[in-house]
PDB file of C-alpha atoms in Angstrom:
ATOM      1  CA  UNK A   1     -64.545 -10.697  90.049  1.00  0.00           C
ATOM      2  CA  UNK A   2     -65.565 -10.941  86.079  1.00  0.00           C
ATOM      3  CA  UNK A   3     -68.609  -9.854  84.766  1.00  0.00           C
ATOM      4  CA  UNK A   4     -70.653 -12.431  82.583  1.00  0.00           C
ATOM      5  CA  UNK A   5     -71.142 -12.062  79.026  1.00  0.00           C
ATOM      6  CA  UNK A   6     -74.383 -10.007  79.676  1.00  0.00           C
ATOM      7  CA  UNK A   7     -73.058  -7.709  81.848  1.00  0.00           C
ATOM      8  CA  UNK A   8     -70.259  -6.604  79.211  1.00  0.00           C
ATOM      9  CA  UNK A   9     -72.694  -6.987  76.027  1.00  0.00           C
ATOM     10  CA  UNK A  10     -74.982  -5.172  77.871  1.00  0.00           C
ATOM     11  CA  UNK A  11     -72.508  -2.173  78.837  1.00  0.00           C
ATOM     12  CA  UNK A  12     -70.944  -2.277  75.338  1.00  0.00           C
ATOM     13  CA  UNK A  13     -74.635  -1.837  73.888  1.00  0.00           C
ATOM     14  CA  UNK A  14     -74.656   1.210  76.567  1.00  0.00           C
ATOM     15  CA  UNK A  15     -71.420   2.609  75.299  1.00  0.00           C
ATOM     16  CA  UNK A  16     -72.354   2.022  71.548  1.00  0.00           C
ATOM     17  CA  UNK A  17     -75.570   4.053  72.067  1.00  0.00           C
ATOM     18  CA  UNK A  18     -74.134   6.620  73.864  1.00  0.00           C
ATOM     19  CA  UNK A  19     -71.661   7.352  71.220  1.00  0.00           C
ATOM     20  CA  UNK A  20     -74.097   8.173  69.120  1.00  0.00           C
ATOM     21  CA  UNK A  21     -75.502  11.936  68.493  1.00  0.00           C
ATOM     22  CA  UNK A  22     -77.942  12.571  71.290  1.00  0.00           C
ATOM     23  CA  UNK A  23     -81.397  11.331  70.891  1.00  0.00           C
ATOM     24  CA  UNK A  24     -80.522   9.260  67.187  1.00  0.00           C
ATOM     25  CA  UNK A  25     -82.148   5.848  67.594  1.00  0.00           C
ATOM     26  CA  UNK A  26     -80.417   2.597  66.523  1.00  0.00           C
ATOM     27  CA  UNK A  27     -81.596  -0.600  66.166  1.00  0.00           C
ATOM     28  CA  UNK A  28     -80.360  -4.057  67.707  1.00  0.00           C
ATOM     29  CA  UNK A  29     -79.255  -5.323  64.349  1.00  0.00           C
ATOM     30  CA  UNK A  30     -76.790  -2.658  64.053  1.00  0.00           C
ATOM     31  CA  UNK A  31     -75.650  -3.293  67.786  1.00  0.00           C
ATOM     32  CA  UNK A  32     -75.349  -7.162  67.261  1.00  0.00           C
ATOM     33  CA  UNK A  33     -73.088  -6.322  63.903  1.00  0.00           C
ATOM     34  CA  UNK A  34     -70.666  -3.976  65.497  1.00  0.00           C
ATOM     35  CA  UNK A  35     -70.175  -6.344  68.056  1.00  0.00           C
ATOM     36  CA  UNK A  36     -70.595  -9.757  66.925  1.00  0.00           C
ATOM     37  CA  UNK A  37     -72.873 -11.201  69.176  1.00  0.00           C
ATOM     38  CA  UNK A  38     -75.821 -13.284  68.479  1.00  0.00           C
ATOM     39  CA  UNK A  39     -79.034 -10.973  68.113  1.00  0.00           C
ATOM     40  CA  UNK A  40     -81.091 -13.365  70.557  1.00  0.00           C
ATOM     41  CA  UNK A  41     -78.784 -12.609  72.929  1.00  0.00           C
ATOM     42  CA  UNK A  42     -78.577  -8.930  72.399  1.00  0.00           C
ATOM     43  CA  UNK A  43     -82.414  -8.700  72.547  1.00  0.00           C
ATOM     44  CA  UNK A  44     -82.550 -10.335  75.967  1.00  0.00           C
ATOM     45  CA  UNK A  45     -79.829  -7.698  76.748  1.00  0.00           C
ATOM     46  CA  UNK A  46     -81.653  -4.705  75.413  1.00  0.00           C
ATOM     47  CA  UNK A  47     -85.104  -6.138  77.061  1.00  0.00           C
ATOM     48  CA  UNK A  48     -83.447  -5.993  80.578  1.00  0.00           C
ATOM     49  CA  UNK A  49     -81.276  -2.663  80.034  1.00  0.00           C
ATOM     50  CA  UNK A  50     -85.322  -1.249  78.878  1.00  0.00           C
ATOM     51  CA  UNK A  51     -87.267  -2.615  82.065  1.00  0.00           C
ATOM     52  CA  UNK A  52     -84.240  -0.873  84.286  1.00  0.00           C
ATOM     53  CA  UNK A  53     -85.153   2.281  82.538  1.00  0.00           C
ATOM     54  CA  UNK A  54     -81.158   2.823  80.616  1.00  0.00           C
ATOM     55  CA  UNK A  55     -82.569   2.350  77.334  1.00  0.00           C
ATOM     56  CA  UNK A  56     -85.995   3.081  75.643  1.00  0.00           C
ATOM     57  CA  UNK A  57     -87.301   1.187  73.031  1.00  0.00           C
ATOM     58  CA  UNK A  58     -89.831   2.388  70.381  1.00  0.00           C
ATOM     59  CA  UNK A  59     -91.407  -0.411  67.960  1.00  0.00           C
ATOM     60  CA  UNK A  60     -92.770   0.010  64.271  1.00  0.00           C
ATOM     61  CA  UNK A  61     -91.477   1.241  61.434  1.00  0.00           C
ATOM     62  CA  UNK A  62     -89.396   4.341  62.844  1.00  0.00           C
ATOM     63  CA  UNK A  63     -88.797   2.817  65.986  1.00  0.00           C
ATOM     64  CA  UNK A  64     -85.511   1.699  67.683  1.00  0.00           C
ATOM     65  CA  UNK A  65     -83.670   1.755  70.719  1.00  0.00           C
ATOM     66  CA  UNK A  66     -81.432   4.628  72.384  1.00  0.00           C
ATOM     67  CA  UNK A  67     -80.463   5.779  75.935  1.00  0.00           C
ATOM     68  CA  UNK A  68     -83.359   6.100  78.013  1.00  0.00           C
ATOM     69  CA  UNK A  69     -81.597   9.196  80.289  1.00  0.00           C
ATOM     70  CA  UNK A  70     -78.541  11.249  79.573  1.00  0.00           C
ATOM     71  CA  UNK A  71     -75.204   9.214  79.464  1.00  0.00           C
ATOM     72  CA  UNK A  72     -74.249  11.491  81.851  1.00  0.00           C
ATOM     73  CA  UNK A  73     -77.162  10.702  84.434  1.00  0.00           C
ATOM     74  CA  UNK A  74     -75.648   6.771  83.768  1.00  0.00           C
ATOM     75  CA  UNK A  75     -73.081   5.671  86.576  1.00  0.00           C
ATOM     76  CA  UNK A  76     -71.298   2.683  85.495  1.00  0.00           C
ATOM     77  CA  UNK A  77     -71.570   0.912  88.815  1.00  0.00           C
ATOM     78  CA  UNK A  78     -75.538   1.263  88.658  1.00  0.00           C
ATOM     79  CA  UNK A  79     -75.667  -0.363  85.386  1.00  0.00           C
ATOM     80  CA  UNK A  80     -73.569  -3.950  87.255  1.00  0.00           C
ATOM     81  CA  UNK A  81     -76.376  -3.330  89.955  1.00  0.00           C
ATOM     82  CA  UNK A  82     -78.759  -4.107  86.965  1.00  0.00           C
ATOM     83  CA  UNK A  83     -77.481  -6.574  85.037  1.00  0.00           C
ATOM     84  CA  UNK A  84     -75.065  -9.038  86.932  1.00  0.00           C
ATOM     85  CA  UNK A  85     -76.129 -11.413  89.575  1.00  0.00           C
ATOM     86  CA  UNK A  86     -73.532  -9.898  92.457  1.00  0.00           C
ATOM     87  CA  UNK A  87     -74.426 -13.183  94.943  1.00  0.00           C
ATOM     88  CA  UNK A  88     -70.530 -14.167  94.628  1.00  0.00           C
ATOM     89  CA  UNK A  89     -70.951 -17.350  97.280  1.00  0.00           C
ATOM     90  CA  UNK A  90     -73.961 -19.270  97.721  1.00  0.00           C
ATOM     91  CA  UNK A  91     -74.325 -18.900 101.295  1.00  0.00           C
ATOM     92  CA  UNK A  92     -77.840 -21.349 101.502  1.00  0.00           C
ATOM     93  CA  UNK A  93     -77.943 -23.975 104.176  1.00  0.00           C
ATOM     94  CA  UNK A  94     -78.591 -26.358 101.748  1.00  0.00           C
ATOM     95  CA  UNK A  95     -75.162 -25.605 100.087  1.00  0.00           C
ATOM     96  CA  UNK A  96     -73.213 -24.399 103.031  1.00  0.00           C
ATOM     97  CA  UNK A  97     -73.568 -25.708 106.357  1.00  0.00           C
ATOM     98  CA  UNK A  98     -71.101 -23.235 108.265  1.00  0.00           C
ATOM     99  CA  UNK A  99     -73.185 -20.907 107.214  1.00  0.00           C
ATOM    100  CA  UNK A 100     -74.890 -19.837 110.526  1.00  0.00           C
ATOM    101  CA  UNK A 101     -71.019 -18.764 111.868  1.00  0.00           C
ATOM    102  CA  UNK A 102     -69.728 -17.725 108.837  1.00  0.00           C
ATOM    103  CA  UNK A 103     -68.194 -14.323 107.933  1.00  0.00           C
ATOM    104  CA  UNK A 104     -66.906 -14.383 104.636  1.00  0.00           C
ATOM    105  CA  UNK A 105     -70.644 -13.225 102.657  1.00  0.00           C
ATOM    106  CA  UNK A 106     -70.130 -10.220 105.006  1.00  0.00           C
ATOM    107  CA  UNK A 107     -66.678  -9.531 103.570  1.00  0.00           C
ATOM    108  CA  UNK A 108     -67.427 -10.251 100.031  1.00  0.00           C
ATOM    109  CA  UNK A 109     -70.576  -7.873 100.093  1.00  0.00           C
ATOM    110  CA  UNK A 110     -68.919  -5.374 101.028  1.00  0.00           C
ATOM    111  CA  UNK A 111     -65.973  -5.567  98.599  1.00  0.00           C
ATOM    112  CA  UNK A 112     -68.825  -5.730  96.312  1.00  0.00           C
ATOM    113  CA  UNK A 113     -70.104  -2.851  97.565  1.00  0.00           C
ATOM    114  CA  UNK A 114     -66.801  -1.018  97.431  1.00  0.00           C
ATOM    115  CA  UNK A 115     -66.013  -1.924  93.758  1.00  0.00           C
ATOM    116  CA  UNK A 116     -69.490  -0.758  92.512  1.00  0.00           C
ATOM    117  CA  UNK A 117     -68.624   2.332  94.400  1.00  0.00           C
ATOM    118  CA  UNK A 118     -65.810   2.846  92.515  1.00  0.00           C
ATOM    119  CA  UNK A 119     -67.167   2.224  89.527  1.00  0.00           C
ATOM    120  CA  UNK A 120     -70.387   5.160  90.199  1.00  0.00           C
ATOM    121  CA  UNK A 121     -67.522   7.803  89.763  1.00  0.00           C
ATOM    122  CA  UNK A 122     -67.515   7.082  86.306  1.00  0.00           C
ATOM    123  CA  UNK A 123     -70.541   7.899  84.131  1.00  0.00           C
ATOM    124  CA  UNK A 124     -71.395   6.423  80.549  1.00  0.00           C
ATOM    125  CA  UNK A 125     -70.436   9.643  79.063  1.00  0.00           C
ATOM    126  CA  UNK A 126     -67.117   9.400  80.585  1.00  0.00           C
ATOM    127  CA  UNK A 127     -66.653   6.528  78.373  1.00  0.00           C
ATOM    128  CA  UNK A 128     -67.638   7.940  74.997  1.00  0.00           C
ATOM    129  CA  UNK A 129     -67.024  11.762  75.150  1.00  0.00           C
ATOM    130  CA  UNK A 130     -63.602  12.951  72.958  1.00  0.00           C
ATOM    131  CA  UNK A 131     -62.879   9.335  72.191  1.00  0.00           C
ATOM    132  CA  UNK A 132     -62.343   9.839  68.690  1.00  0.00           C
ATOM    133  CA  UNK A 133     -60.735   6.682  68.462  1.00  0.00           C
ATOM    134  CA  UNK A 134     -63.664   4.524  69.814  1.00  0.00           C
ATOM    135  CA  UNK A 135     -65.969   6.321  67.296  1.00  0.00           C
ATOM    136  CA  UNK A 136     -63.715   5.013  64.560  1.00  0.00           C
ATOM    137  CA  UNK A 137     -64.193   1.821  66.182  1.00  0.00           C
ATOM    138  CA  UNK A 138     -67.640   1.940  66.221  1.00  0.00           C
ATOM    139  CA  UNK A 139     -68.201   3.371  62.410  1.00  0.00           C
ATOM    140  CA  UNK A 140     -69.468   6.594  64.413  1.00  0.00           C
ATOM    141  CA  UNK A 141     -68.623  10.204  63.279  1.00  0.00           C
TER     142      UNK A 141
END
């Protein structure tokens, strides 16, 4: 399975955020530059990331963007469940017509299942906390 482009902008946005001292807003300038990604793209990011609740944005002249709960509260498999279309197989009649016997979008949703799972024993903080190295990375001490 591989995440799209969103998906990973989206949890490196997460990631960058969280590595920064609690509460201190950023904006998505500074997230687009640290990462190189095109700032239309990081706003549709940020937009989605807002509606699910992960990150709160405040507008006008002091306003900005930061984690909209603890990065502790954030499980990592919760965020996928947000961001990436998890439909692996289109399983339509129109597309697929052994689809009325078929067993395999049973067996795929539930390895999806399993790997999200996994990945909701690992919080955002678990990412970012004594990573020294990653807040050189970022430009964040």
């Amino acid at each position: 399975m591989q995440l799209t482009s969103f998906t990973d902008y989206g949890l490196r946005a997460l990631i960058y955020m969280a590595s920064l001292p609690a509460g201190q807003l950023t904006n998505i300038s500074q997230v687009t530059e640290v990462y190189g990604v095109s700032r239309n793209h990081m706003v549709k990011i940020i937009n989605q990331l807002s509606r699910a609740g992960l990150v709160t944005a405040t507008r006008g002249k002091n306003g900005g963007i930061r984690l909209g709960k603890p990065a502790e509260t954030i499980l990592l498999g919760n965020v996928i469940r947000e961001l990436e279309p998890l439909a692996l197989v289109n399983c339509s009649t129109d597309f697929c017509h052994i689809t009325p016997a078929c067993r395999l979008k049973h067996v795929l949703h539930t390895a999806v299942e399993h790997f999200l799972d996994e990945l909701n024993q690992y919080t955002l903080a678990d990412m970012v906390q004594d990573n020294s190295q990653l807040y050189k990375l970022l430009l964040v001490e």
